[in-house]
Amino acid sequence: MARLNLPIADYVRTYGPHVSDAPVHGWAHKPPVEKLVKTHCCFCGMQCGIQLQVAQNQVVGFEPWEEFPFNEGRLCPKGVKRYMQTHHPDRLTKPLIRTTGGFREASWDEALDLVVAKVREIQAKLGQDAFAMMSGVSLSNEKSYLVGKFARLALKTANLDYNGRFCMVSAGAGNKKAFGIDRAANSWADLPEAELILIAGSNVSECFPTLTHYIWQARDRGARLIVVDPRVTPIGRTADLHLAVRPGTDSALNQAILHELIARGWVNEAFVRERCTGWDELVASVATCTPAWAETITGVPAEQICRAAKMWGEAKTSFLLHARGVEQHTKGVDNVLSLINLVLATGRIGRKGCGYGTITGQGNGQGGREHGHKCDQLPGNRDIENPVHRAHICQVWGITDEELPHKGKTAVELFEDMHEGKIGGFLNICCNPMVSHPDMNYARAALERLPFLCVIDFFMSETARYADVVLPGSLHEEEEGTSTTAEGRVVRIRAAVSPPGEARTDTWILLALARRLGRADKFTYADNQEIFAELRRASAGGTADYAGITWERCEQEMGVFWPCPTEGHPGTPRLFEDQRSYHPDGKFHLHTTAYRLSAEPPDAEYPIYLTSGRSVFHYLSGTQTRRIKFLVDKAPGPLCEMHPQFAAQLGLVDRQLVTVETRRGALTVPLAVVETIRPDTVFVPYHWPEALAANQLTVRALDPVSKMPEFKVAACRVRAARPDEAAQARTLFAELRLEAPAP
Ligand SMILES: Nc1nc2c(c(=O)[nH]1)N[C@H]1C(S)=C(S)[C@@H](COP(=O)(O)OP(=O)(O)OC[C@H]3O[C@@H](n4cnc5c(=O)[nH]c(N)nc54)[C@H](O)[C@@H]3O)O[C@H]1N2
Ligand SMILES: Nc1nc2c(c(=O)[nH]1)N[C@H]1C(S)=C(S)[C@@H](COP(=O)(O)OP(=O)(O)OC[C@H]3O[C@@H](n4cnc5c(=O)[nH]c(N)nc54)[C@H](O)[C@@H]3O)O[C@H]1N2
Ligand code: SF4
Ligand SMILES: [Mo]
């Protein structure tokens, strides 16, 4: 069945994205503000505090929340404009059911009954696990927990995974291996105390703008900065040392830095012998990893590697930060472990100014990876295959072990199973794979083949266009709950308004479905606070222990850091203060890594490294930010970044339309000639859909441990767009109502 049975232009006409700049939709003047609601930004993992202005059940603006300790009122461009989504004209306000020519509006009863009938039909035909679910971590802790329980007990499927699989799982797997716990080791308050900051694979200034302030504070006190990135990002421009690593080669770089630390005696011998396991094996594993060896792999001059080792080796205090640049690889877990080895080799952890943090990306990327909506996980960051962990959750949920499904498939594997017809039904909440999934044309084919798709979203996302049923859900500011910031701080999310029209809260929708699926007995919550109370019990005794955290404490204390096992416990801003890990042996585990090639290294046919990531003005799949005029004006569409030397070699000029090709697809976009990128690498942001999607190009290859896709390396070639490609691109820009590139 051709599921996208309306031309894109018709979808856009009906459901958007429409770019809106009205401060308050439908009103000529902003009405007087009735109340201010203290909550947090819906976007990135910083979860900046913000006060929303409310009038007549609409969010009409914002004010800074200067008392909130992390951001003290500061916000980035997305945070400033996020309030414009609430009453955006594109909001979905009625359930929709697919017809032969698009969608028709339906009642909630009809739509929910249809979903439940399809669940039953598909499971009867293909088995319980043939109905899968995918979720996202823009959802609060309460909703994340609810999704995990809903999939296992109401859908009765093992196949639940989440969009953190595209985002955080390599860091999570590395953290668990090294530390036995998956959380940034310090609160951001430790950053200004550090005398050396190492940032590997993170565009901090564009992706976590308010965190930059903490780096400036450290710099004001004399801290030095090393940045590792194939691009000279805004934070990279300010670094003392910028290592322009070749994409996909970080573990070799880190091995060579470790080799130097050992060779020069810059190792904390007492710490590695007494507090760590695996030191001797690690030393042996880097014996031949000299800076000269690493230079040939990484393209970073040996002399710079030695300087980095000297800076790291001689520092008294230090903070390591890393993000997706090192994690979204088929060796993402190895990259993370090789960085953590540098922290452990010098024993600089668990003390003031000494620490480590993977910078969590999504709003609730931290909490969302603890409460059991990963295919291998139960609440409290428990292991779904561990009998003791299963027993605890069975007791909290009042079920037998037989009733609790086992490990399911990971996100990309779910799409592979849809492609092969093993999965017949799919419920998708808070994820937009038709922009964000690697090798998007493959994902599209999977959805086209899929017998039944239901999407819960507040906008008609590019994935919802393929759905049989679209259920209008709720925004961040429309439900009470909590979220856990990138530093492990559990903060309170307040409902400012109720969902518009017939849209319902996500919780209402999941509970209504659970009831119709015959599991009313397990979903009896009167409100979201009752869900949190159960989450606390379910997490108790797990590594991600929330037992002592209450909504009241989150408000009064401006957030509580987990682990927090009892209500009398102060919370844990800094982990490992007793120099013990969360492994049963209390030791920090060092792991050897062996450098290997990326899944698709450049070759004669596709000689260029393609990497992808973000722009400061858009968020993820862009569903939310491509509708806000200020942000669209600032960044109307994707550009392909290329070094002038390389552009000259190819005879290409700035803003010319070029076609970037890989073995999977082609993308025609304007060229941005910039000196801030390695000459062998091009970069494309991925926030745009359809023929403008970077993910048409990316490779569907996974890290063997974390199953994270390799978004950061593919082999490509670039040439001037042919006249037909250029014409098509201009039409598409026009259809998507983006500013078309000059002819
Ligand atoms: N404005 C904005 N902010 C966001 C988001 C957004 O969409 N927009 N999304 C949020 C989310 S969910 C996430 S996950 C974070 C992502 O935050 P980041 O990880 O900081 O952002 P990315 O742009 O994905 O990639 C970071 C950098 O990795 C570099 N890089 C590419 N390949 C390599 C490599 O092999 N090695 C190294 N060392 N670096 C490499 C890229 O050049 C890029 O500058 O941002 C969060 N914040
Ligand atoms: N090429 C390339 N691809 C990438 C990346 C990259 O660097 N390069 N990065 C990857 C990363 S790090 C990430 S995190 C993923 C993100 O990929 P996605 O998860 O697909 O991104 P989102 O835009 O957050 O999609 C969320 C969808 O859910 C909706 N939504 C948001 N909040 C809520 C809510 O509270 N309730 C409901 N019901 N719906 C909600 C939004 O409208 C949107 O349609 O993309 C990945 N894809
Ligand atoms: S830094 Fe992140 S949380 Fe803060 S305002 Fe910007 S997008 Fe929102
Ligand atoms: Mo992410």
Coordinates of C-alpha atoms and ligand atoms in Angstrom, one line a residue, residues 166-167 324 361-362 614 620, ligand 4:
F166 CA 19.8 7.1 18.1
C167 CA 21.3 9.4 20.8
R324 CA 27.4 12.6 19.9
G361 CA 21.1 15.6 24.4
Q362 CA 17.3 15.4 24.7
R614 CA 22.9 20.3 14.4
L620 CA 16.2 17.3 16.1
Ligands
MO4 MO 20.1 13.2 20.8

